[in-house]
Coordinates of C-alpha atoms in Angstrom, one line a residue:
M450 CA 3.9 -16.7 -6.7
R451 CA 4.5 -13.1 -5.6
K452 CA 2.1 -10.4 -6.5
L453 CA 1.8 -6.7 -6.4
L454 CA 2.9 -4.0 -4.0
L455 CA 2.6 -1.7 -1.0
L456 CA 2.7 0.1 -0.5
L457 CA 2.3 0.3 -0.4
A458 CA 2.1 1.9 -0.2
V459 CA 1.8 2.6 -0.1
T460 CA 1.9 4.5 2.7
M461 CA -1.3 3.1 1.7
F462 CA -4.3 5.3 2.8
L463 CA -2.3 8.1 4.4
P464 CA -2.7 11.7 3.5
V465 CA 0.8 12.1 2.0
G466 CA 1.0 15.3 -0.1
A467 CA -1.8 17.0 1.9
C468 CA -1.6 20.8 1.7
R469 CA 0.2 22.6 4.5
K470 CA -1.7 25.5 6.0
E471 CA 0.0 28.7 4.8
T472 CA 1.0 31.4 7.2
P473 CA -0.8 34.7 6.4
Q474 CA 1.4 37.7 6.0
A475 CA 1.0 40.8 8.2
T476 CA -1.0 43.6 6.6
T477 CA 0.2 46.2 9.0
A478 CA 3.0 46.6 11.5
T479 CA 0.6 45.9 14.3
T480 CA -0.8 42.6 12.8
P481 CA 1.8 39.9 13.4
A482 CA 2.1 36.9 11.2
E483 CA 0.6 33.6 12.5
P484 CA 3.3 31.9 14.5
A485 CA 4.9 28.8 13.0
A486 CA 3.9 26.7 15.9
S487 CA 0.2 27.0 14.9
L488 CA 0.8 25.4 11.5
A489 CA -0.9 22.0 10.9
P490 CA 1.7 19.2 11.2
E491 CA 2.9 17.8 7.9
P492 CA 1.6 14.2 7.4
Q493 CA 4.4 11.7 7.6
M494 CA 4.9 8.7 5.3
P495 CA 5.8 5.6 7.2
Q496 CA 9.3 4.2 6.5
Y497 CA 8.1 0.7 6.0
G498 CA 5.1 -1.3 4.9
V499 CA 4.3 -5.0 4.9
M500 CA 1.8 -6.6 2.4
I501 CA 0.3 -10.0 3.2
I502 CA -1.9 -11.8 0.7
H503 CA -3.7 -15.1 1.3
K504 CA -7.1 -16.8 0.8
V505 CA -9.5 -17.7 3.6
K506 CA -12.2 -20.2 3.9
D507 CA -14.7 -17.8 5.6
Y508 CA -13.9 -14.1 5.8
A509 CA -16.2 -13.4 8.7
A510 CA -14.6 -16.1 10.9
W511 CA -11.1 -15.0 9.8
K512 CA -11.9 -11.4 10.6
I513 CA -12.9 -12.3 14.2
A514 CA -9.5 -14.0 14.7
F515 CA -7.7 -11.1 13.0
D516 CA -9.3 -8.6 15.3
G517 CA -8.4 -10.7 18.3
H518 CA -4.7 -10.5 17.4
L519 CA -4.5 -6.7 17.5
Q520 CA -2.4 -6.4 20.6
A521 CA 0.2 -8.8 19.2
R522 CA 0.5 -6.6 16.1
K523 CA 0.9 -3.5 18.2
D524 CA 3.6 -5.3 20.3
A525 CA 5.4 -6.1 17.0
G526 CA 5.7 -2.4 16.2
L527 CA 2.9 -2.3 13.6
T528 CA 1.0 1.0 13.7
G529 CA -2.0 0.4 11.5
H530 CA -3.5 -1.7 8.8
A531 CA -5.7 -1.6 5.7
L532 CA -7.8 -4.6 4.6
M533 CA -8.6 -5.4 1.0
R534 CA -10.4 -8.2 -0.7
G535 CA -10.0 -9.6 -4.2
A536 CA -12.2 -7.8 -6.8
A537 CA -12.9 -11.1 -8.6
D538 CA -12.4 -13.5 -5.7
P539 CA -13.6 -12.3 -2.2
S540 CA -11.9 -15.2 -0.6
L541 CA -8.6 -13.4 -1.4
V542 CA -7.5 -11.0 1.4
A543 CA -4.7 -8.5 1.2
I544 CA -3.5 -6.8 4.4
W545 CA -1.2 -3.8 4.3
A546 CA 0.4 -3.0 7.6
R547 CA 2.5 0.1 8.6
A548 CA 5.7 -1.0 10.3
S549 CA 7.9 1.1 12.5
D550 CA 10.7 -1.5 12.7
I551 CA 11.1 -3.8 9.7
E552 CA 13.2 -6.4 11.6
K553 CA 10.5 -6.7 14.3
A554 CA 7.9 -7.1 11.6
K555 CA 9.9 -9.8 9.9
A556 CA 10.2 -11.7 13.2
F557 CA 6.5 -11.3 13.8
F558 CA 5.3 -12.6 10.5
G559 CA 7.9 -15.3 10.4
N560 CA 6.8 -16.6 13.8
K561 CA 5.5 -20.2 13.8
D562 CA 2.9 -19.3 16.4
L563 CA 1.4 -16.7 14.1
K564 CA 1.4 -19.2 11.2
D565 CA -0.5 -21.7 13.3
K566 CA -3.0 -19.0 14.4
M567 CA -3.5 -18.0 10.7
K568 CA -4.2 -21.6 9.8
Q569 CA -6.7 -22.0 12.6
A570 CA -8.4 -18.9 11.4
G571 CA -9.0 -20.5 8.0
V572 CA -6.1 -19.2 6.0
Q573 CA -5.6 -21.5 3.0
G574 CA -2.1 -22.2 1.6
K575 CA 1.0 -20.3 2.3
P576 CA 0.6 -16.5 2.6
E577 CA 2.7 -14.2 0.5
V578 CA 4.5 -11.7 2.6
M579 CA 6.3 -8.7 1.1
Y580 CA 8.4 -6.1 3.0
A581 CA 8.9 -2.7 1.5
S582 CA 10.5 0.6 2.1
M583 CA 8.2 3.4 1.2
A584 CA 9.3 5.8 -1.6
A585 CA 6.3 8.0 -2.5
A586 CA 2.6 8.2 -2.1
Q587 CA -0.3 10.5 -2.9
M588 CA -3.6 9.6 -1.5
D589 CA -6.7 11.4 -0.2
P590 CA -7.7 9.9 3.2
K591 CA -11.3 11.2 2.7
K592 CA -11.7 8.8 -0.3
Q593 CA -12.2 5.3 1.1
G594 CA -13.7 2.1 -0.2
L595 CA -11.9 2.6 -3.5
S596 CA -10.9 0.0 -6.1
G597 CA -7.2 -0.8 -6.1
A598 CA -4.6 -2.5 -8.3
L599 CA -1.6 -4.1 -6.6
L600 CA 1.4 -4.4 -8.9
Y601 CA 4.6 -6.3 -8.4
A602 CA 7.4 -5.7 -10.9
K603 CA 11.1 -6.3 -11.5
V604 CA 12.9 -3.2 -12.6
K605 CA 16.4 -2.6 -14.0
D606 CA 16.9 0.5 -11.9
F607 CA 14.5 1.7 -9.2
A608 CA 15.5 5.4 -9.4
A609 CA 15.1 5.5 -13.2
F610 CA 11.7 3.7 -12.8
K611 CA 10.5 6.2 -10.2
T612 CA 11.5 9.1 -12.6
A613 CA 9.5 7.5 -15.4
F614 CA 6.6 6.8 -13.0
D615 CA 6.5 10.4 -11.9
A616 CA 6.5 11.6 -15.5
H617 CA 3.5 9.4 -16.3
A618 CA 1.2 11.2 -13.8
Q619 CA -1.0 12.8 -16.4
A620 CA -1.7 9.5 -18.1
R621 CA -2.8 8.1 -14.7
N622 CA -5.0 11.1 -14.0
D623 CA -6.6 10.8 -17.5
A624 CA -7.4 7.1 -16.7
G625 CA -9.1 8.0 -13.5
V626 CA -6.4 7.0 -11.0
V627 CA -6.9 9.1 -7.9
G628 CA -4.1 7.9 -5.7
Y629 CA -0.9 5.8 -5.7
G630 CA 1.8 4.3 -3.5
L631 CA 5.3 3.4 -4.6
S632 CA 7.7 1.3 -2.7
Q633 CA 10.8 -0.9 -3.0
D634 CA 11.5 -4.4 -1.6
V635 CA 13.8 -4.1 1.4
T636 CA 15.9 -7.1 0.3
D637 CA 15.7 -7.3 -3.5
K638 CA 16.2 -3.7 -4.7
T639 CA 15.2 -4.7 -8.2
V640 CA 11.6 -5.3 -7.0
T641 CA 9.1 -2.5 -6.9
Y642 CA 5.6 -2.4 -5.6
V643 CA 2.9 -0.1 -6.9
Y644 CA -0.6 0.5 -5.6
L645 CA -3.1 2.4 -7.7
Q646 CA -6.5 3.7 -6.5
S647 CA -9.6 4.5 -8.6
E648 CA -13.3 5.2 -8.1
D649 CA -14.1 3.1 -11.2
P650 CA -13.0 -0.5 -11.1
A651 CA -13.7 -1.0 -14.8
K652 CA -11.5 2.0 -15.8
L653 CA -8.7 0.8 -13.5
K654 CA -8.7 -2.6 -15.1
T655 CA -8.7 -1.1 -18.5
Y656 CA -5.8 1.1 -17.6
V657 CA -3.5 -1.6 -16.2
D658 CA -4.4 -3.9 -19.1
A659 CA -3.9 -1.3 -21.9
K660 CA -1.1 -1.8 -24.4
E661 CA 0.0 1.8 -23.8
T662 CA 0.4 1.2 -20.1
K663 CA 2.4 -2.0 -20.6
Q664 CA 4.6 -0.1 -23.1
A665 CA 5.1 2.6 -20.5
W666 CA 6.2 0.0 -18.0
K667 CA 8.7 -1.4 -20.5
E668 CA 10.1 2.0 -21.3
A669 CA 10.5 2.6 -17.5
G670 CA 12.7 -0.4 -17.2
V671 CA 10.3 -3.0 -16.0
V672 CA 11.5 -6.5 -16.8
G673 CA 8.6 -8.5 -18.3
Q674 CA 5.1 -7.5 -17.3
P675 CA 4.0 -6.6 -13.8
K676 CA 1.9 -9.0 -11.9
V677 CA -1.5 -7.4 -11.0
T678 CA -4.0 -8.1 -8.3
L679 CA -7.3 -6.1 -8.4
V680 CA -8.8 -5.5 -5.0
Q681 CA -11.6 -3.6 -3.2
E682 CA -10.6 -1.5 -0.2
G683 CA -12.2 -2.2 3.1
E684 CA -11.3 -1.4 6.7
I685 CA -8.6 1.1 7.5
L686 CA -7.3 1.4 11.1
T687 CA -4.6 3.3 12.8
Y688 CA -3.6 1.7 16.1
P689 CA -3.8 3.9 19.2

């Protein structure tokens, strides 16, 4: 059963939407404006993200194996990851990876050798793997260790859904949502992934379970109800 999003998102955990430093205007003819070259670079949202969800027998043992596979992920064109664990079930692990080349990422995660290593590391059952193209994100990188809701939904029209999602910003703010990521499946364009962040796990659960929220999803063109996985954020790492 497929669950959630990405990213995820999100450009998940990237400072998308961060303020650009403004160039001060000259106050006299002898005070030149700050040169454009000195402006802080605009944070860039990755083009692709991959979400992997599975359960593990022992998280500590799995994490050792995961850390030992860092170079292989870098060789596959992945540029960073974020780890999350199930809010209700800590044996559930969600990994969001930034991908520079989606085809290389598909080849990497579809490789039998990787599947064997995951099994040896204690992964139980068949992992869910979702490949997404990033559409939008707004997150504060200084806020970490947040609660998250991963949502997977089928939509009638992604562009129309995004318009409705953007229009629902105030309702999310009122519910304590402090960040989000929005993406679209690279193969099935009717599938959208949404990631929501909150500092209050109870408020986040109340929001995604609310009748008003479910009605808003329906009006936005969601077919059925989104599948939701509640998680707790953990390690965030950008690969050098």
